Amino acid sequence: MTEVKVSAVTPVADPETPPPSELNYAPPLAKSIPFSQIPLVDFRTFRDGTTEEKQRVADEIGRSLNEVGFFYLTNHGLPTEVLDGVFRAARNFFELPDEVKDRVASSNTTNHRGYFPIGGENVDPLHTRDIKEGFDIGFAGTSAAENREKTGLRGANQWPADIPDFQSALEQYYEHSVALGRDLCRAFALSLSLDESEFDQDIAHSESRMRLLSYPGQPGGAESERAFGAGAHADCGCLTILAQDDVGGLAVRNANGEWIAADPIEGALVCNVGDMMEQWSGGRFSSTIHRVINSSDRTRNSVALFFNPSFDVMVEGFKSLVGDKTEDPGRATAGEYLKCCYDEIRSACQLP
């Protein structure tokens, strides 16, 4: 087991430079900033630019995560044909009859992989009922021993037998987006004045989760304040990479409590950090509250990659979504931490 504690980062030491407190450059905590728009970052020169260009991109990302917690990403490297393929696979799957989708229901598993219906997940379980359906896959293992392990969130994926090329489309997207997640974590490290490889040991064996999502239209807005596509929430893990269609509905809450639209931009992904990375950055990155309300008359489709470290990395204890409090939540592995999150949004406080 990797004994790595997810906690505040320590910048690379420079004996010629005064400590940050003397320089007075430390940014404010992100959640105190009332942003009004989502920044856009061009990632091209991070991959093939000079050292100075890489640092400039990393600094843009760092400011975005400090001031907003979200950013659009262009020139991200995900091939157009891979993006088109995964959205085509998603539409084909969600158009299947319920009885066919239920054959690969996540309730068949202990690792929450497979299909969940509308109302099967509530990300704000005390306040809203999510009007969305989804399909999850995760890291399936690279060895016979890993494939045999069925504990926690590990184990095999479920695949429907009714859609040609469905599995290959999702696996291709998963591979490309996990590679992007590793690159973004290197940018995060540079933006925090750390060595670029600071997070590599924790993400080398990334056990990420990918999700297809479908939000039916709610013309004119939600029927009630408890019926959102996805209720107000922050993500639990390290990093989220989101591809969305042109329908819109995602919004991010700023420090004034205002909801700022994260409308689709052609060719751009939406990226944000979760609770784990906020803790990892010592609070300099914000795990920002967001929600989805599909007020159009069209179905909204999106594909989310929840990029996570190895499940064996040690993290701080999980803070319950439903208000349960303990004086000492203790420590847990990333796998245990994330399983608590999935258990709660899938089973706790289901509203009528």
PDB file of C-alpha atoms in Angstrom, residues 42 52 63 66 82 91 119 173-174 201 209 218 233 275 278 280 284 319 328 342 344 346:
ATOM      1  CA  ASP A  42      -5.215  26.700 -24.528  1.00  0.00           C
ATOM      2  CA  GLU A  52       8.628  28.962 -20.232  1.00  0.00           C
ATOM      3  CA  ARG A  63      -5.193  31.012 -11.473  1.00  0.00           C
ATOM      4  CA  ASN A  66      -7.788  29.395  -7.495  1.00  0.00           C
ATOM      5  CA  VAL A  82     -12.863   9.461 -30.362  1.00  0.00           C
ATOM      6  CA  ARG A  91     -26.970   8.120 -27.597  1.00  0.00           C
ATOM      7  CA  GLY A 119     -33.563   8.856  -9.679  1.00  0.00           C
ATOM      8  CA  TYR A 173     -12.188   7.604 -24.788  1.00  0.00           C
ATOM      9  CA  TYR A 174     -11.157   6.338 -21.341  1.00  0.00           C
ATOM     10  CA  GLN A 201       3.725   8.377  -7.964  1.00  0.00           C
ATOM     11  CA  ARG A 209     -14.123   6.327 -13.494  1.00  0.00           C
ATOM     12  CA  GLN A 218     -37.189  20.045 -18.583  1.00  0.00           C
ATOM     13  CA  HIS A 233     -22.583  19.443  -5.351  1.00  0.00           C
ATOM     14  CA  ASP A 275     -12.338  17.701  -2.833  1.00  0.00           C
ATOM     15  CA  GLU A 278      -8.471  20.958  -3.068  1.00  0.00           C
ATOM     16  CA  TRP A 280      -3.872  18.261  -1.985  1.00  0.00           C
ATOM     17  CA  ARG A 284      -5.299  26.987  -3.255  1.00  0.00           C
ATOM     18  CA  LYS A 319     -16.901  14.070   4.873  1.00  0.00           C
ATOM     19  CA  ASP A 328     -12.305  12.145  14.059  1.00  0.00           C
ATOM     20  CA  TYR A 342     -20.568   6.533  -4.404  1.00  0.00           C
ATOM     21  CA  GLU A 344     -24.030   7.854  -0.469  1.00  0.00           C
ATOM     22  CA  ARG A 346     -26.484   5.931  -4.918  1.00  0.00           C
TER      23      ARG A 346
END
